[in-house]
Amino acid sequence: MHPILKRLLAFAVIPAALAACEYEGVAFLIDGRDQSITLVREQRFFWDDEVEQAVVVSRMPTCLRRYSIKSGVAGTLKMEVFEAGADLWALKQGKNWYLASTEKCDFQVWKDAPAEPPGKLVGTFMRKAERLQFVPAEKPATPIKPAE
């Protein structure tokens, strides 16, 4: 078989194999479009329930960084986002807590997280209507600004 034809056939099979997989992302926009926290989910194989996850923290045009987090389960998701300080956000998924700072696009696992959330609930990343969505809390949060 000709090498070019072989490559074309390989690409034709990929969409059919990915049709049952999760491969999507959604952003929590902060103060418009210049700052955001984005959750990305990638299910490598349709027969595997494991979904690789990453959080992308951005403050344009200064920084944009992607961080891998603990894998999730296909078809289900709930990750809450809380205010935690000036340009600081706490993300909670099950027992796992993370801190994301949009000031310099920093991110870390929060090992000593408190029993209670650190601040007001901003919204929740979840699967709704077969799509990944960010559902804002009742009243949109206003980011805490440092004193001048």
CSV table of N, CA and C in Angstrom, one decimal:
chain,number,residue,atom,x,y,z
A,1,MET,N,0.8,-1.2,0.0
A,1,MET,CA,0.0,0.0,0.0
A,1,MET,C,0.9,1.2,0.0
A,2,HIS,N,0.5,2.2,-0.7
A,2,HIS,CA,1.2,3.5,-0.8
A,2,HIS,C,1.2,4.2,0.5
A,3,PRO,N,2.4,4.7,1.0
A,3,PRO,CA,2.5,5.4,2.3
A,3,PRO,C,1.5,6.5,2.5
A,4,ILE,N,1.2,7.3,1.5
A,4,ILE,CA,0.3,8.4,1.7
A,4,ILE,C,-1.1,7.9,1.9
A,5,LEU,N,-1.5,6.8,1.1
A,5,LEU,CA,-2.8,6.2,1.3
A,5,LEU,C,-2.9,5.6,2.7
A,6,LYS,N,-1.9,5.0,3.1
A,6,LYS,CA,-1.9,4.4,4.5
A,6,LYS,C,-2.1,5.4,5.5
A,7,ARG,N,-1.5,6.6,5.4
A,7,ARG,CA,-1.7,7.7,6.4
A,7,ARG,C,-3.1,8.2,6.3
A,8,LEU,N,-3.7,8.4,5.1
A,8,LEU,CA,-5.0,8.9,5.0
A,8,LEU,C,-6.0,7.9,5.7
A,9,LEU,N,-5.8,6.7,5.5
A,9,LEU,CA,-6.7,5.7,6.1
A,9,LEU,C,-6.6,5.7,7.6
A,10,ALA,N,-5.4,5.9,8.1
A,10,ALA,CA,-5.2,6.0,9.6
A,10,ALA,C,-5.9,7.2,10.1
A,11,PHE,N,-5.9,8.3,9.5
A,11,PHE,CA,-6.6,9.5,9.9
A,11,PHE,C,-8.1,9.3,9.8
A,12,ALA,N,-8.6,8.5,8.9
A,12,ALA,CA,-10.1,8.3,8.7
A,12,ALA,C,-10.6,7.4,9.9
A,13,VAL,N,-9.8,6.6,10.5
A,13,VAL,CA,-10.2,5.7,11.6
A,13,VAL,C,-10.2,6.5,12.9
A,14,ILE,N,-9.4,7.5,13.1
A,14,ILE,CA,-9.3,8.2,14.4
A,14,ILE,C,-10.6,8.8,14.8
A,15,PRO,N,-11.3,9.6,14.0
A,15,PRO,CA,-12.6,10.1,14.5
A,15,PRO,C,-13.6,9.1,14.9
A,16,ALA,N,-13.7,8.0,14.3
A,16,ALA,CA,-14.6,6.9,14.7
A,16,ALA,C,-14.2,6.4,16.0
A,17,ALA,N,-12.9,6.2,16.3
A,17,ALA,CA,-12.5,5.7,17.6
A,17,ALA,C,-12.7,6.7,18.7
A,18,LEU,N,-12.6,8.0,18.4
A,18,LEU,CA,-12.7,9.0,19.4
A,18,LEU,C,-14.2,9.4,19.7
A,19,ALA,N,-15.1,9.0,18.9
A,19,ALA,CA,-16.5,9.4,19.0
A,19,ALA,C,-17.1,9.2,20.4
A,20,ALA,N,-16.7,8.1,21.0
A,20,ALA,CA,-17.3,7.8,22.4
A,20,ALA,C,-16.4,8.3,23.5
A,21,CYS,N,-15.3,9.0,23.2
A,21,CYS,CA,-14.4,9.5,24.2
A,21,CYS,C,-14.7,11.0,24.6
A,22,GLU,N,-14.3,11.3,25.8
A,22,GLU,CA,-14.3,12.7,26.2
A,22,GLU,C,-13.1,13.3,25.8
A,23,TYR,N,-13.2,14.4,25.1
A,23,TYR,CA,-12.0,15.2,24.8
A,23,TYR,C,-12.5,16.7,24.7
A,24,GLU,N,-12.5,17.4,25.8
A,24,GLU,CA,-13.0,18.7,25.8
A,24,GLU,C,-12.5,19.5,26.9
A,25,GLY,N,-12.7,20.8,26.9
A,25,GLY,CA,-12.3,21.7,27.9
A,25,GLY,C,-13.3,22.9,28.0
A,26,VAL,N,-13.3,23.5,29.2
A,26,VAL,CA,-14.2,24.6,29.4
A,26,VAL,C,-13.5,25.6,30.4
A,27,ALA,N,-13.7,26.9,30.2
A,27,ALA,CA,-13.0,27.9,31.0
A,27,ALA,C,-14.0,28.6,31.9
A,28,PHE,N,-13.4,29.0,33.1
A,28,PHE,CA,-14.0,29.9,34.0
A,28,PHE,C,-13.3,31.3,33.7
A,29,LEU,N,-14.0,32.2,33.1
A,29,LEU,CA,-13.5,33.5,32.8
A,29,LEU,C,-13.5,34.5,34.0
A,30,ILE,N,-12.4,35.1,34.2
A,30,ILE,CA,-12.2,36.0,35.4
A,30,ILE,C,-12.0,37.4,34.8
A,31,ASP,N,-12.8,38.3,35.2
A,31,ASP,CA,-12.7,39.7,34.8
A,31,ASP,C,-12.6,39.8,33.2
A,32,GLY,N,-13.5,39.2,32.6
A,32,GLY,CA,-13.5,39.2,31.1
A,32,GLY,C,-12.8,38.1,30.5
A,33,ARG,N,-12.0,38.3,29.5
A,33,ARG,CA,-11.3,37.2,28.8
A,33,ARG,C,-9.8,37.2,29.1
A,34,ASP,N,-9.2,38.1,29.8
A,34,ASP,CA,-7.8,38.2,30.0
A,34,ASP,C,-7.3,37.2,31.1
A,35,GLN,N,-8.2,36.8,32.0
A,35,GLN,CA,-7.8,35.8,33.0
A,35,GLN,C,-8.8,34.6,33.0
A,36,SER,N,-8.2,33.4,33.1
A,36,SER,CA,-9.1,32.3,33.1
A,36,SER,C,-8.5,31.1,33.8
A,37,ILE,N,-9.3,30.2,34.2
A,37,ILE,CA,-8.9,28.8,34.7
A,37,ILE,C,-9.7,27.9,33.8
A,38,THR,N,-9.0,27.0,33.1
A,38,THR,CA,-9.7,26.1,32.2
A,38,THR,C,-9.4,24.6,32.6
A,39,LEU,N,-10.5,23.8,32.6
A,39,LEU,CA,-10.4,22.4,32.9
A,39,LEU,C,-10.4,21.7,31.6
A,40,VAL,N,-9.4,20.8,31.3
A,40,VAL,CA,-9.3,20.0,30.1
A,40,VAL,C,-9.4,18.5,30.5
A,41,ARG,N,-10.2,17.8,29.8
A,41,ARG,CA,-10.4,16.4,30.0
A,41,ARG,C,-10.1,15.6,28.7
A,42,GLU,N,-9.3,14.5,28.8
A,42,GLU,CA,-8.9,13.7,27.7
A,42,GLU,C,-9.0,12.2,28.0
A,43,GLN,N,-10.0,11.6,27.4
A,43,GLN,CA,-10.1,10.1,27.5
A,43,GLN,C,-9.4,9.5,26.4
A,44,ARG,N,-8.3,8.8,26.6
A,44,ARG,CA,-7.5,8.2,25.6
A,44,ARG,C,-8.2,7.1,24.8
A,45,PHE,N,-8.9,6.2,25.5
A,45,PHE,CA,-9.5,5.1,24.8
A,45,PHE,C,-10.9,4.9,25.3
A,46,PHE,N,-11.8,4.7,24.3
A,46,PHE,CA,-13.3,4.6,24.7
A,46,PHE,C,-13.6,3.5,25.6
A,47,TRP,N,-12.8,2.5,25.7
A,47,TRP,CA,-13.0,1.3,26.5
A,47,TRP,C,-12.5,1.5,28.0
A,48,ASP,N,-11.8,2.6,28.2
A,48,ASP,CA,-11.2,2.9,29.5
A,48,ASP,C,-11.9,4.0,30.2
A,49,ASP,N,-12.4,3.9,31.4
A,49,ASP,CA,-13.1,4.9,32.1
A,49,ASP,C,-12.2,6.0,32.6
A,50,GLU,N,-10.9,5.9,32.6
A,50,GLU,CA,-10.0,6.9,33.1
A,50,GLU,C,-9.9,8.1,32.1
A,51,VAL,N,-10.0,9.3,32.7
A,51,VAL,CA,-10.0,10.5,31.9
A,51,VAL,C,-8.8,11.3,32.5
A,52,GLU,N,-7.8,11.6,31.7
A,52,GLU,CA,-6.7,12.5,32.1
A,52,GLU,C,-7.2,13.9,32.2
A,53,GLN,N,-6.8,14.6,33.2
A,53,GLN,CA,-7.3,16.0,33.4
A,53,GLN,C,-6.1,16.9,33.6
A,54,ALA,N,-6.4,18.1,33.2
A,54,ALA,CA,-5.4,19.2,33.4
A,54,ALA,C,-6.1,20.5,33.6
A,55,VAL,N,-5.4,21.4,34.3
A,55,VAL,CA,-5.9,22.8,34.6
A,55,VAL,C,-5.0,23.7,33.9
A,56,VAL,N,-5.6,24.6,33.1
A,56,VAL,CA,-4.8,25.7,32.4
A,56,VAL,C,-5.1,27.0,33.1
A,57,VAL,N,-4.0,27.6,33.6
A,57,VAL,CA,-4.2,28.9,34.3
A,57,VAL,C,-3.6,30.0,33.4
A,58,SER,N,-4.4,31.0,33.1
A,58,SER,CA,-3.9,32.0,32.2
A,58,SER,C,-4.2,33.5,32.7
A,59,ARG,N,-3.3,34.3,32.4
A,59,ARG,CA,-3.5,35.8,32.5
A,59,ARG,C,-2.8,36.4,31.3
A,60,MET,N,-3.6,36.7,30.3
A,60,MET,CA,-3.0,37.2,29.1
A,60,MET,C,-2.7,38.6,29.1
A,61,PRO,N,-1.6,39.1,28.5
A,61,PRO,CA,-0.6,38.3,27.7
A,61,PRO,C,0.6,37.9,28.5
A,62,THR,N,0.5,37.9,29.8
A,62,THR,CA,1.6,37.6,30.7
A,62,THR,C,2.0,36.2,30.7
A,63,CYS,N,1.0,35.3,31.0
A,63,CYS,CA,1.3,33.9,31.2
A,63,CYS,C,0.2,32.9,30.8
A,64,LEU,N,0.6,31.7,30.5
A,64,LEU,CA,-0.4,30.6,30.2
A,64,LEU,C,0.3,29.3,30.5
A,65,ARG,N,-0.2,28.6,31.5
A,65,ARG,CA,0.5,27.3,31.9
A,65,ARG,C,-0.6,26.2,32.1
A,66,ARG,N,-0.1,25.0,31.7
A,66,ARG,CA,-1.0,23.8,31.8
A,66,ARG,C,-0.4,22.9,32.9
A,67,TYR,N,-1.3,22.4,33.8
A,67,TYR,CA,-0.8,21.5,34.9
A,67,TYR,C,-1.7,20.3,34.9
A,68,SER,N,-1.1,19.1,35.0
A,68,SER,CA,-1.8,17.8,35.1
A,68,SER,C,-2.3,17.7,36.5
A,69,ILE,N,-3.5,17.1,36.6
A,69,ILE,CA,-4.0,16.8,38.0
A,69,ILE,C,-4.5,15.4,38.0
A,70,LYS,N,-5.0,14.9,39.1
A,70,LYS,CA,-5.4,13.5,39.2
A,70,LYS,C,-6.5,13.2,38.2
A,71,SER,N,-6.4,12.0,37.7
A,71,SER,CA,-7.3,11.5,36.7
A,71,SER,C,-8.8,11.5,37.2
A,72,GLY,N,-9.7,11.6,36.3
A,72,GLY,CA,-11.1,11.5,36.7
A,72,GLY,C,-11.8,10.3,36.0
A,73,VAL,N,-13.1,10.2,36.2
A,73,VAL,CA,-13.8,9.0,35.6
A,73,VAL,C,-14.7,9.6,34.5
A,74,ALA,N,-14.7,8.8,33.4
A,74,ALA,CA,-15.5,9.2,32.2
A,74,ALA,C,-17.0,9.4,32.6
A,75,GLY,N,-17.6,10.4,32.0
A,75,GLY,CA,-19.0,10.7,32.1
A,75,GLY,C,-19.4,11.4,33.4
A,76,THR,N,-18.5,11.6,34.4
A,76,THR,CA,-18.9,12.2,35.6
A,76,THR,C,-17.9,13.2,36.0
A,77,LEU,N,-18.3,14.3,36.6
A,77,LEU,CA,-17.4,15.4,37.0
A,77,LEU,C,-18.1,16.4,37.9
A,78,LYS,N,-17.4,16.8,38.9
A,78,LYS,CA,-17.8,17.9,39.8
A,78,LYS,C,-16.5,18.5,40.4
A,79,MET,N,-16.2,19.7,40.0
A,79,MET,CA,-15.0,20.4,40.5
A,79,MET,C,-15.5,21.8,40.9
A,80,GLU,N,-15.5,22.1,42.2
A,80,GLU,CA,-16.0,23.4,42.6
A,80,GLU,C,-14.8,24.4,42.7
A,81,VAL,N,-15.1,25.6,42.4
A,81,VAL,CA,-14.1,26.7,42.4
A,81,VAL,C,-14.6,27.7,43.4
A,82,PHE,N,-13.6,28.1,44.3
A,82,PHE,CA,-13.9,29.0,45.4
A,82,PHE,C,-12.9,30.2,45.3
A,83,GLU,N,-13.3,31.4,45.8
A,83,GLU,CA,-12.4,32.5,46.0
A,83,GLU,C,-11.5,32.1,47.1
A,84,ALA,N,-10.2,32.4,47.0
A,84,ALA,CA,-9.3,32.1,48.1
A,84,ALA,C,-8.3,33.3,48.4
A,85,GLY,N,-8.5,34.4,47.7
A,85,GLY,CA,-7.6,35.5,48.0
A,85,GLY,C,-7.5,36.4,46.7
A,86,ALA,N,-6.6,37.3,46.7
A,86,ALA,CA,-6.4,38.2,45.5
A,86,ALA,C,-5.8,37.3,44.4
A,87,ASP,N,-6.5,37.2,43.3
A,87,ASP,CA,-6.1,36.4,42.2
A,87,ASP,C,-5.8,35.0,42.5
A,88,LEU,N,-6.4,34.4,43.6
A,88,LEU,CA,-6.1,33.1,44.0
A,88,LEU,C,-7.5,32.3,44.1
A,89,TRP,N,-7.5,31.1,43.6
A,89,TRP,CA,-8.7,30.3,43.5
A,89,TRP,C,-8.4,28.9,44.0
A,90,ALA,N,-9.4,28.4,44.8
A,90,ALA,CA,-9.3,27.0,45.3
A,90,ALA,C,-10.2,26.1,44.5
A,91,LEU,N,-9.7,25.0,44.0
A,91,LEU,CA,-10.5,24.0,43.3
A,91,LEU,C,-10.6,22.7,44.1
A,92,LYS,N,-11.8,22.2,44.2
A,92,LYS,CA,-12.0,21.0,44.9
A,92,LYS,C,-12.7,20.0,44.1
A,93,GLN,N,-12.1,18.8,43.9
A,93,GLN,CA,-12.7,17.7,43.2
A,93,GLN,C,-12.6,16.5,44.1
A,94,GLY,N,-13.7,16.1,44.7
A,94,GLY,CA,-13.7,15.0,45.6
A,94,GLY,C,-12.9,15.4,46.8
A,95,LYS,N,-11.9,14.5,47.2
A,95,LYS,CA,-11.0,14.8,48.3
A,95,LYS,C,-9.8,15.7,47.9
A,96,ASN,N,-9.7,15.9,46.6
A,96,ASN,CA,-8.5,16.6,46.1
A,96,ASN,C,-8.7,18.1,46.0
A,97,TRP,N,-7.8,18.9,46.6
A,97,TRP,CA,-7.8,20.3,46.6
A,97,TRP,C,-6.6,20.9,45.8
A,98,TYR,N,-6.8,21.9,45.1
A,98,TYR,CA,-5.8,22.6,44.3
A,98,TYR,C,-5.9,24.1,44.5
A,99,LEU,N,-4.8,24.8,44.4
A,99,LEU,CA,-4.7,26.3,44.4
A,99,LEU,C,-4.2,26.8,43.1
A,100,ALA,N,-4.9,27.7,42.5
A,100,ALA,CA,-4.5,28.3,41.2
A,100,ALA,C,-4.4,29.8,41.4
A,101,SER,N,-3.3,30.4,41.0
A,101,SER,CA,-3.1,31.8,41.1
A,101,SER,C,-3.0,32.4,39.6
A,102,THR,N,-3.9,33.3,39.3
A,102,THR,CA,-3.8,33.9,38.0
A,102,THR,C,-2.8,35.1,37.9
A,103,GLU,N,-2.2,35.4,39.0
A,103,GLU,CA,-1.2,36.5,39.0
A,103,GLU,C,0.0,36.1,38.2
A,104,LYS,N,0.5,34.9,38.4
A,104,LYS,CA,1.7,34.5,37.7
A,104,LYS,C,1.5,33.1,37.1
A,105,CYS,N,0.2,32.7,37.0
A,105,CYS,CA,-0.1,31.4,36.5
A,105,CYS,C,0.5,30.2,37.3
A,106,ASP,N,0.5,30.4,38.6
A,106,ASP,CA,1.0,29.3,39.5
A,106,ASP,C,-0.1,28.3,39.8
A,107,PHE,N,0.3,27.1,40.1
A,107,PHE,CA,-0.7,26.1,40.5
A,107,PHE,C,0.0,25.0,41.4
A,108,GLN,N,-0.8,24.5,42.4
A,108,GLN,CA,-0.2,23.5,43.2
A,108,GLN,C,-1.3,22.7,43.9
A,109,VAL,N,-1.0,21.5,44.3
A,109,VAL,CA,-1.9,20.6,45.1
A,109,VAL,C,-1.9,21.2,46.5
A,110,TRP,N,-3.1,21.3,47.0
A,110,TRP,CA,-3.3,21.9,48.4
A,110,TRP,C,-3.4,20.7,49.4
A,111,LYS,N,-2.2,20.4,49.9
A,111,LYS,CA,-2.2,19.2,50.8
A,111,LYS,C,-2.8,19.4,52.2
A,112,ASP,N,-2.7,20.6,52.7
A,112,ASP,CA,-3.3,20.9,54.1
A,112,ASP,C,-4.6,21.7,54.0
A,113,ALA,N,-5.5,21.4,53.1
A,113,ALA,CA,-6.7,22.1,52.9
A,113,ALA,C,-7.6,22.1,54.1
A,114,PRO,N,-8.2,23.2,54.4
A,114,PRO,CA,-9.1,23.3,55.6
A,114,PRO,C,-10.4,22.4,55.4
A,115,ALA,N,-11.1,22.1,56.5
A,115,ALA,CA,-12.3,21.4,56.4
A,115,ALA,C,-13.4,22.2,55.6
A,116,GLU,N,-13.4,23.5,55.8
A,116,GLU,CA,-14.3,24.4,55.2
A,116,GLU,C,-13.7,25.1,54.0
A,117,PRO,N,-14.5,25.4,52.9
A,117,PRO,CA,-13.9,26.1,51.8
A,117,PRO,C,-13.3,27.5,52.3
A,118,PRO,N,-12.3,27.9,51.6
A,118,PRO,CA,-11.6,29.2,52.0
A,118,PRO,C,-12.4,30.5,51.7
A,119,GLY,N,-13.4,30.4,50.9
A,119,GLY,CA,-14.1,31.6,50.5
A,119,GLY,C,-15.4,31.2,49.8
A,120,LYS,N,-15.9,32.2,49.1
A,120,LYS,CA,-17.2,32.1,48.4
A,120,LYS,C,-17.1,31.2,47.2
A,121,LEU,N,-18.1,30.3,47.0
A,121,LEU,CA,-18.2,29.5,45.8
A,121,LEU,C,-18.4,30.4,44.6
A,122,VAL,N,-17.6,30.2,43.6
A,122,VAL,CA,-17.7,30.9,42.3
A,122,VAL,C,-18.5,30.2,41.3
A,123,GLY,N,-18.3,28.9,41.3
A,123,GLY,CA,-19.0,28.0,40.3
A,123,GLY,C,-18.5,26.6,40.3
A,124,THR,N,-19.0,25.8,39.4
A,124,THR,CA,-18.6,24.4,39.4
A,124,THR,C,-18.4,23.9,37.9
A,125,PHE,N,-17.3,23.2,37.7
A,125,PHE,CA,-17.1,22.5,36.5
A,125,PHE,C,-17.9,21.2,36.6
A,126,MET,N,-18.7,20.9,35.6
A,126,MET,CA,-19.5,19.7,35.6
A,126,MET,C,-19.9,19.2,34.2
A,127,ARG,N,-20.3,18.0,34.1
A,127,ARG,CA,-20.9,17.5,32.9
A,127,ARG,C,-22.4,17.7,33.0
A,128,LYS,N,-22.9,18.4,32.0
A,128,LYS,CA,-24.3,18.7,32.0
A,128,LYS,C,-24.8,18.7,30.5
A,129,ALA,N,-25.9,18.0,30.3
A,129,ALA,CA,-26.4,17.8,28.9
A,129,ALA,C,-25.3,17.2,28.0
A,130,GLU,N,-24.5,16.2,28.6
A,130,GLU,CA,-23.5,15.5,27.8
A,130,GLU,C,-22.3,16.4,27.4
A,131,ARG,N,-22.2,17.5,28.0
A,131,ARG,CA,-21.1,18.4,27.7
A,131,ARG,C,-20.4,18.9,29.0
A,132,LEU,N,-19.1,19.2,28.9
A,132,LEU,CA,-18.4,19.8,30.0
A,132,LEU,C,-18.8,21.3,30.0
A,133,GLN,N,-19.1,21.8,31.2
A,133,GLN,CA,-19.6,23.2,31.4
A,133,GLN,C,-19.1,23.7,32.7
A,134,PHE,N,-19.0,25.1,32.7
A,134,PHE,CA,-18.7,25.8,34.0
A,134,PHE,C,-20.0,26.4,34.3
A,135,VAL,N,-20.6,26.0,35.5
A,135,VAL,CA,-21.9,26.6,35.9
A,135,VAL,C,-21.6,27.6,37.1
A,136,PRO,N,-21.8,28.9,36.8
A,136,PRO,CA,-21.6,29.9,37.8
A,136,PRO,C,-22.5,29.7,39.1
A,137,ALA,N,-22.0,30.1,40.2
A,137,ALA,CA,-22.8,30.0,41.4
A,137,ALA,C,-23.9,31.1,41.3
A,138,GLU,N,-24.8,31.1,42.2
A,138,GLU,CA,-26.0,31.9,42.2
A,138,GLU,C,-25.6,33.4,41.8
A,139,LYS,N,-24.8,34.0,42.5
A,139,LYS,CA,-24.3,35.4,42.2
A,139,LYS,C,-22.9,35.3,41.8
A,140,PRO,N,-22.5,35.9,40.7
A,140,PRO,CA,-21.1,35.8,40.2
A,140,PRO,C,-20.2,36.5,41.3
A,141,ALA,N,-19.0,35.8,41.4
A,141,ALA,CA,-18.0,36.3,42.4
A,141,ALA,C,-17.3,37.5,41.8
A,142,THR,N,-16.9,38.4,42.7
A,142,THR,CA,-16.0,39.5,42.3
A,142,THR,C,-14.7,39.2,42.9
A,143,PRO,N,-13.7,39.1,42.0
A,143,PRO,CA,-12.3,38.8,42.5
A,143,PRO,C,-11.9,39.8,43.6
A,144,ILE,N,-11.2,39.3,44.6
A,144,ILE,CA,-10.7,40.2,45.6
A,144,ILE,C,-9.4,40.9,45.1
A,145,LYS,N,-9.5,42.2,45.2
A,145,LYS,CA,-8.3,43.0,44.7
A,145,LYS,C,-7.5,43.5,45.9
A,146,PRO,N,-6.2,43.4,45.8
A,146,PRO,CA,-5.3,43.9,46.8
A,146,PRO,C,-5.4,45.4,47.0
A,147,ALA,N,-5.2,45.8,48.3
A,147,ALA,CA,-5.2,47.3,48.6
A,147,ALA,C,-4.1,48.0,47.8
A,148,GLU,N,-4.4,49.1,47.3
A,148,GLU,CA,-3.3,49.9,46.6
A,148,GLU,C,-2.4,50.6,47.6
